[in-house]
Coordinates of C-alpha atoms in Angstrom, one line a residue:
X1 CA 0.0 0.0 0.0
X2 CA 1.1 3.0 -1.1
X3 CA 2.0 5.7 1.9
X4 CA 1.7 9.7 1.3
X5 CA 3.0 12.2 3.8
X6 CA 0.0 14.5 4.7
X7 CA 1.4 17.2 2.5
X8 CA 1.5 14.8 -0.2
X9 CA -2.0 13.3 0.3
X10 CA -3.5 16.8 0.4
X11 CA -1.8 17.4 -3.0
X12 CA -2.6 14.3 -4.6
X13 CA -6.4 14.6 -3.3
X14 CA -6.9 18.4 -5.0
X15 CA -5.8 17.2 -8.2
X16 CA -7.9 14.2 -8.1
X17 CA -10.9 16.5 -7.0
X18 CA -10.0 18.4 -10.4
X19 CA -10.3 15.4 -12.6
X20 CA -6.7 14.2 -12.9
X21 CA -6.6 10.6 -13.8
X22 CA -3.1 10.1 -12.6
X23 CA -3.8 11.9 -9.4
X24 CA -7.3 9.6 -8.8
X25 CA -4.9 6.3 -9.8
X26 CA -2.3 7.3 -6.9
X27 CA -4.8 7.4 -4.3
X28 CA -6.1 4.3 -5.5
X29 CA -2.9 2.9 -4.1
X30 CA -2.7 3.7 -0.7
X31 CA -5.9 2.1 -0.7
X32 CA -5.4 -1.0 -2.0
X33 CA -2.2 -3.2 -0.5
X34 CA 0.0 -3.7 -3.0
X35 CA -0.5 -7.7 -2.6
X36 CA -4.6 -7.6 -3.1
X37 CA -3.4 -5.8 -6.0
X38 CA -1.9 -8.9 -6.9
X39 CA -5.0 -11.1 -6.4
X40 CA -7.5 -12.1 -8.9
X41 CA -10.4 -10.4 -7.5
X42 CA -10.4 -7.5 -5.8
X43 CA -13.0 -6.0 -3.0
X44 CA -13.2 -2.1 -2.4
X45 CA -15.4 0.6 -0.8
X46 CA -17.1 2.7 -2.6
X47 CA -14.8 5.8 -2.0
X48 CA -11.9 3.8 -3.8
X49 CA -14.3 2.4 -6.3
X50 CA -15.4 6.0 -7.3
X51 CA -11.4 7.2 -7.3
X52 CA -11.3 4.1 -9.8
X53 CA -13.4 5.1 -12.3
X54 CA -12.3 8.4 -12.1
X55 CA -8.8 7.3 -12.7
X56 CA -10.5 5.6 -16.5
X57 CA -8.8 5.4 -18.5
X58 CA -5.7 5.0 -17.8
X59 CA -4.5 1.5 -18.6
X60 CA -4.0 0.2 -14.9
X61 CA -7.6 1.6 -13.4
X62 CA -9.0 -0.5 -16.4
X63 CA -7.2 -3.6 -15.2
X64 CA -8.0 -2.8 -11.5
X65 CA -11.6 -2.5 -12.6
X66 CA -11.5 -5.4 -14.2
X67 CA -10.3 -7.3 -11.2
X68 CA -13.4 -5.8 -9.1
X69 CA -16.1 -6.1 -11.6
X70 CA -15.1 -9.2 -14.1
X71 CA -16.4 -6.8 -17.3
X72 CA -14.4 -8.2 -20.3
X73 CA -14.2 -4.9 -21.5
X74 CA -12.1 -3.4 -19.1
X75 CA -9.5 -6.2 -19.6
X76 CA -9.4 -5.6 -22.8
X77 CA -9.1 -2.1 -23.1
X78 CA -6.1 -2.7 -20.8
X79 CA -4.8 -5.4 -23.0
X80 CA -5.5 -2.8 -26.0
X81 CA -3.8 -0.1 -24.3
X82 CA -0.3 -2.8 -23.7
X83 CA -1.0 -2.5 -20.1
X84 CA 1.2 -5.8 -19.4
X85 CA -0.3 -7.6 -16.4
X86 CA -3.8 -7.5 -18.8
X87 CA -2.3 -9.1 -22.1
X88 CA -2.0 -12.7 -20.7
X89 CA -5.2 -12.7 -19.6
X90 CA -6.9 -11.1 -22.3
X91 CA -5.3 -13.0 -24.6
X92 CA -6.9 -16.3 -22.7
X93 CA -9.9 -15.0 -22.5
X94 CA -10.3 -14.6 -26.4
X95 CA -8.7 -18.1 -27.1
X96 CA -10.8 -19.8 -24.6
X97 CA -13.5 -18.2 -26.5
X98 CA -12.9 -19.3 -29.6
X99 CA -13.6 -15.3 -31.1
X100 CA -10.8 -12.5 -32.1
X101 CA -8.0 -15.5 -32.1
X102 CA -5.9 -12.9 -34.9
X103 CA -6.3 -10.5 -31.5
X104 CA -5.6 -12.9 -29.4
X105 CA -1.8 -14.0 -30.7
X106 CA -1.5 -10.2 -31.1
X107 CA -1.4 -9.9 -27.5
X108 CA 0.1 -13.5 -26.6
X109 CA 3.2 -12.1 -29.0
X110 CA 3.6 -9.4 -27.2
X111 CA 3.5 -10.7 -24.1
X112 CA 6.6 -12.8 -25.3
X113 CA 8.5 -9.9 -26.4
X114 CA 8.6 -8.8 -23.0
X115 CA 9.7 -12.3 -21.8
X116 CA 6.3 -13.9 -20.2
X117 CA 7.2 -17.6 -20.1
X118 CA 3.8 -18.6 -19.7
X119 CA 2.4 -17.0 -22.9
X120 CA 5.6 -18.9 -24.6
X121 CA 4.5 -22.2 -23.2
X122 CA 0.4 -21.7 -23.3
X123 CA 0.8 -20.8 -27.4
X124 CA 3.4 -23.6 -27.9
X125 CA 0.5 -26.0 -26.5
X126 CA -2.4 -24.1 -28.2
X127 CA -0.3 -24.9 -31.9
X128 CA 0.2 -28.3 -31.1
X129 CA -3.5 -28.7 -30.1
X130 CA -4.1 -27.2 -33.3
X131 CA -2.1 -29.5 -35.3
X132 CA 0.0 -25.6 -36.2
X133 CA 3.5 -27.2 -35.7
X134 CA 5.2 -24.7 -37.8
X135 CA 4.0 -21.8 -35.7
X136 CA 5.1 -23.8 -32.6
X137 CA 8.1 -24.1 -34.0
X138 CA 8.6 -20.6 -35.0
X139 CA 7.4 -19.9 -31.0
X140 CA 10.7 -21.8 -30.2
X141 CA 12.4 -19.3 -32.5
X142 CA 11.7 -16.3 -30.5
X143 CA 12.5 -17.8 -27.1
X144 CA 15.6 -16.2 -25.9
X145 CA 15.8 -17.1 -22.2
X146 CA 17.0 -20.9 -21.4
X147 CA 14.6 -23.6 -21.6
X148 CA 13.4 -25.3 -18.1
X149 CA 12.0 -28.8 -18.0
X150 CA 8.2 -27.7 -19.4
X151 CA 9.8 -26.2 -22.7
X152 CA 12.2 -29.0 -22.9
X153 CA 9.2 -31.6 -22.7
X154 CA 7.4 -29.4 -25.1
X155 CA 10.4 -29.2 -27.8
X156 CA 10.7 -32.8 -27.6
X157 CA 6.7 -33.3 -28.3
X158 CA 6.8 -30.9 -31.3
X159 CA 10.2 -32.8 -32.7
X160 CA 7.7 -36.3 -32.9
X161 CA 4.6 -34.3 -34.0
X162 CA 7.2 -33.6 -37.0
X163 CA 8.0 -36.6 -37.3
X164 CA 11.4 -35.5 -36.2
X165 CA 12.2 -39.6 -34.5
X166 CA 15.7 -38.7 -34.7
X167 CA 16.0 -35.6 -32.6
X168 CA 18.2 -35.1 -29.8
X169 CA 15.0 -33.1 -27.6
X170 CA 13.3 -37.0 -27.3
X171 CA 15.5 -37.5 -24.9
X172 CA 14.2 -35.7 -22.6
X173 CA 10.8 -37.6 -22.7
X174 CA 12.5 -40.9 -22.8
X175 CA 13.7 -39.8 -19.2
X176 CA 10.4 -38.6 -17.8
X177 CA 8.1 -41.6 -18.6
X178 CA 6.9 -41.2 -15.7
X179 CA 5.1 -38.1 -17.2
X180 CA 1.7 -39.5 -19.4
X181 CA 2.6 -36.8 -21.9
X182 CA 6.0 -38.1 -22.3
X183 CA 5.6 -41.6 -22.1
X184 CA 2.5 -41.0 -24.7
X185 CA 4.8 -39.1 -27.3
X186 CA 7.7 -41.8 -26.9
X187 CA 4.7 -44.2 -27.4
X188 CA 4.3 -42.5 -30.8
X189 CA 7.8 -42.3 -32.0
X190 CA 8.4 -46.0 -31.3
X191 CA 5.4 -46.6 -33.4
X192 CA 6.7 -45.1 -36.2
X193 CA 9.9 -46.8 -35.6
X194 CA 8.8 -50.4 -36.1
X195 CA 6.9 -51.1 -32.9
X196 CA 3.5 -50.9 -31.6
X197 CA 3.8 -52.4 -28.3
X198 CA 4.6 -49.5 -26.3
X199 CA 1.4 -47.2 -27.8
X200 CA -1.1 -50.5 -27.7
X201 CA -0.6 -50.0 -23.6
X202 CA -2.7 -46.8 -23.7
X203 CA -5.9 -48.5 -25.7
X204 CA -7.7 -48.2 -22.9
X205 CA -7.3 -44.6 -21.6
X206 CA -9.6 -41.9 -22.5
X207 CA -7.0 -39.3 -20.9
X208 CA -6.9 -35.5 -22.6
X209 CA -3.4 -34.5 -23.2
X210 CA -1.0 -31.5 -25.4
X211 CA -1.8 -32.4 -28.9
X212 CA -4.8 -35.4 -28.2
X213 CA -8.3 -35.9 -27.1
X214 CA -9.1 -39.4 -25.7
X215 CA -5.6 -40.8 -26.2
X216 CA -6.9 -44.1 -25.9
X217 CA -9.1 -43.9 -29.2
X218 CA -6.3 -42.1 -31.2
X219 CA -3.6 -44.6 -30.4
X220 CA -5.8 -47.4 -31.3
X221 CA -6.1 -45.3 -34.9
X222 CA -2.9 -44.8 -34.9
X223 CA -2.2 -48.2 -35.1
X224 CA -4.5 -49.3 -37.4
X225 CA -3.4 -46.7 -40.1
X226 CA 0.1 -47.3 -39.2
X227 CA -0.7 -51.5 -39.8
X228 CA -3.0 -50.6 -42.9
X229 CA 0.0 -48.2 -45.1
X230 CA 3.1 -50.0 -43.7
X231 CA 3.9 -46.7 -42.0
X232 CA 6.5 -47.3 -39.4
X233 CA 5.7 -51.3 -38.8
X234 CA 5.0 -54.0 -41.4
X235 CA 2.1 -54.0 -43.4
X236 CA -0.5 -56.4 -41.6
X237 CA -4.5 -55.7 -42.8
X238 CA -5.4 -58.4 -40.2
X239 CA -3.9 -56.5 -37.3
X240 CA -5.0 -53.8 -38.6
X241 CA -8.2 -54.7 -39.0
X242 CA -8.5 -55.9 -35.2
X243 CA -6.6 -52.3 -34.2
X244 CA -10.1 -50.5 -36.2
X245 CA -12.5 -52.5 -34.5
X246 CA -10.8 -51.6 -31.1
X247 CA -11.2 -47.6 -32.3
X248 CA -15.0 -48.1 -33.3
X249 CA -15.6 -49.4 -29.6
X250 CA -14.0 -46.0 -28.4
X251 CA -16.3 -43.7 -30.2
X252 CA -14.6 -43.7 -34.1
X253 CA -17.5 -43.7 -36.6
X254 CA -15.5 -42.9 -39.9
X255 CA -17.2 -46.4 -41.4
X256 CA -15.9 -45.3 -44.3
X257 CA -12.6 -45.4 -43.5
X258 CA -12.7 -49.4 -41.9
X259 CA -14.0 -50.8 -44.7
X260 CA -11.3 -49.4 -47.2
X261 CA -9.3 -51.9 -44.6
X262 CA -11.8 -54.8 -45.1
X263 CA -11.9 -53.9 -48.8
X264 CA -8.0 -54.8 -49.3
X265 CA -8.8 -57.9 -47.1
X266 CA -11.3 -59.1 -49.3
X267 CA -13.6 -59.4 -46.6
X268 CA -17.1 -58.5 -48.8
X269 CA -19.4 -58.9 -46.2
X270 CA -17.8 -56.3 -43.6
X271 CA -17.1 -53.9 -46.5
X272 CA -21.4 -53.6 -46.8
X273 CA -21.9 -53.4 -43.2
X274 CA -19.6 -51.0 -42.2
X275 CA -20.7 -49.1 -45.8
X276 CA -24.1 -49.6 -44.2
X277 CA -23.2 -48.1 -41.1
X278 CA -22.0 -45.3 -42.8
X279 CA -24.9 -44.3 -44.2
X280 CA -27.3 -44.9 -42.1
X281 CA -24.8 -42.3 -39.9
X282 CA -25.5 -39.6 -42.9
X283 CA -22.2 -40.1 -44.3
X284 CA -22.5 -38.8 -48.3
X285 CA -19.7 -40.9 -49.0
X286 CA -20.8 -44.2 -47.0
X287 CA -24.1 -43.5 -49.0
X288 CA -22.8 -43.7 -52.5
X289 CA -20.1 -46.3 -52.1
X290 CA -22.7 -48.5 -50.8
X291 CA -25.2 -47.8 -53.6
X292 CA -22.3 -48.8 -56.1
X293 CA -22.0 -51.4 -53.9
X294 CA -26.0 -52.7 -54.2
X295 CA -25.9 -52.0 -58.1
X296 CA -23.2 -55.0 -58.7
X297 CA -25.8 -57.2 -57.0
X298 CA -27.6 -56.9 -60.5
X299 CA -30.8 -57.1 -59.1
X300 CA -33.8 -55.0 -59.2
X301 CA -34.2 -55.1 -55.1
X302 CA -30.4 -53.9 -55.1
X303 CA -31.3 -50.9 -57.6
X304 CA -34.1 -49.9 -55.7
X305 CA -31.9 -49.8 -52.7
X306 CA -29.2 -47.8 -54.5
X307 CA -31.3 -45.2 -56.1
X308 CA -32.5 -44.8 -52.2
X309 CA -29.3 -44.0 -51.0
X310 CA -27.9 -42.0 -53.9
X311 CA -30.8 -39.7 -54.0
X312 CA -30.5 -39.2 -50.1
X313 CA -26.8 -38.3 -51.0
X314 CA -28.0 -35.5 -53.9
X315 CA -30.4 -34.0 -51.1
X316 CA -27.3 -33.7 -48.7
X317 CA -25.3 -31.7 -51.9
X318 CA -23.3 -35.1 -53.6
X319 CA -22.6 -33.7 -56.9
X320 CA -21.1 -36.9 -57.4
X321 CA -24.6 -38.9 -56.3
X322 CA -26.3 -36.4 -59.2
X323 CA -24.1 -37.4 -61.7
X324 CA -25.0 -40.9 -60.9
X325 CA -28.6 -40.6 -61.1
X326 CA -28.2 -38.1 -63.9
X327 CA -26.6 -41.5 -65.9
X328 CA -29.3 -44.4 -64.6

């Protein structure tokens, strides 16, 4: 809390009276300890609230406001005015909202020009959420203080999200599997290296983590595509076949997608009912491979059924499904 001699106090208190922001701002201060300035929410009397407004708008009473009322707008005309202790948050508060996100890395890139760690660390995560690895990257790039474990867990994460398997940075994960994140990545890198064992250990965990929703569901896809292209580990359609029935359990419903699997196998009878599946789930796709399906049945019960599912596709905008009918 700020402290004013009674000369002072007096001098501060006539300007205040006159309308000076500055002078309204510094008597806010011996009002308010400098540690509740430090808290999230703030509780004043009236007389301080008054001096508050009084002090608008000055880029600190907005944030103090802010602090006492929650109104958004005060934040961000703090954050708008470079008011340092208000860019962090506003910047949150627009990402978590999904609106002004251009706005938002405005103020998250200046709050790493002034050397905020957190905003470094929260936009790394927020790239690799959003699959942005290049702009994580290029967050690395203007990082100029020395890297503590979170950043070098991070740097490791974005190496094998870049398919980096060879980087120095995996390391560090490789050392902290005691970590889910870490343990999850290696899982990952391993897969891609010709083994499936250690990502197969996390089928059954619907955990969130940096870069994944549901782990569980995405390592049993990752698998199966990994099993169906050959990508990493041999090419086995059985295994992965067994690998996309574990994923459809979890919540996957691209049908479309597991019978291209069943397709290579041969396997004719899963190749209609996942099709099936498919459309009944509204899929325009699902819907027109399974009326080419119905038409090699060479029947007219099979035509009937195709022209069913290939005019339902034209109503949900196949210009492929038009074509089609256009021609039968």
């Amino acid at each position: 809390m700020l402290k004013l001699d009674d000369k002072l106090f007096s001098f501060y208190k006539s300007k205040a009276s006159d309308g000076n922001p500055y002078a309204s701002l510094v008597l806010v201060k011996t009002m308010i300890s400098s540690d509740d300035l430090k808290k999230d929410i703030l509780y004043v009397n009236n007389d301080c609230l008054k001096l508050i407004q009084q002090a608008l708008p000055l880029p600190e009473a907005m944030f103090i406001l802010y602090k006492i009322t929650k109104d958004v707008q005060y934040l961000m005309g703090a954050a708008e005015a470079n008011y340092p202790d208000a860019l962090y948050l506003a910047a949150i508060e627009l990402l978590q909202k999904g609106t002004s996100n251009d706005k938002a890395i405005e103020f998250m890139k200046k709050c790493m020009s002034l050397g905020n760690r957190d905003a470094s660390i929260y936009m790394i995560k927020y790239y690799i959420d959003k699959k942005e690895f290049k702009n994580a990257k290029n967050v690395f790039d203007l990082i100029e203080y020395e890297f503590d474990d979170t950043l070098k867990k991070l740097n490791g994460i974005l190496a094998i999200s870049r398919a980096n398997y060879n980087s120095k940075s995996i390391q560090f994960l490789r050392e902290h599997m005691e970590d889910i994140e870490c343990k999850y990545y290696v899982a990952i890198q391993t897969l891609f290296t010709g083994n499936e064992e250690l990502l197969s250990e996390f089928k059954n965990n619907t955990e969130d983590i940096i870069g994944y929703k549901n782990i569980g569901l995405n390592a049993c896809l990752m698998i199966a595509r990994a099993f169906k292209n050959g990508t990493g580990v041999k090419k086995d359609l059985l295994k992965s076949a067994v690998w996309y029935e574990n994923a459809l359990t979890k919540g996957f419903n691209d049908y479309v997608e597991v019978s291209d699997c069943y397709q290579e196998l041969n396997q004719q009878q899963k190749v209609f009912d996942c099709l099936n599946k498919a459309a009944e789930n509204g899929d325009k796709n699902g819907m027109i491979r399974l009326g080419k399906l119905l038409l090699e049945k060479n029947d007219e019960e099979g035509y009937e059924m195709a022209m069913v599912w290939f005019e339902q596709a034209a109503e949900l905008g196949s210009e492929e499904a038009k074509e089609i009918l256009s021609k039968l």
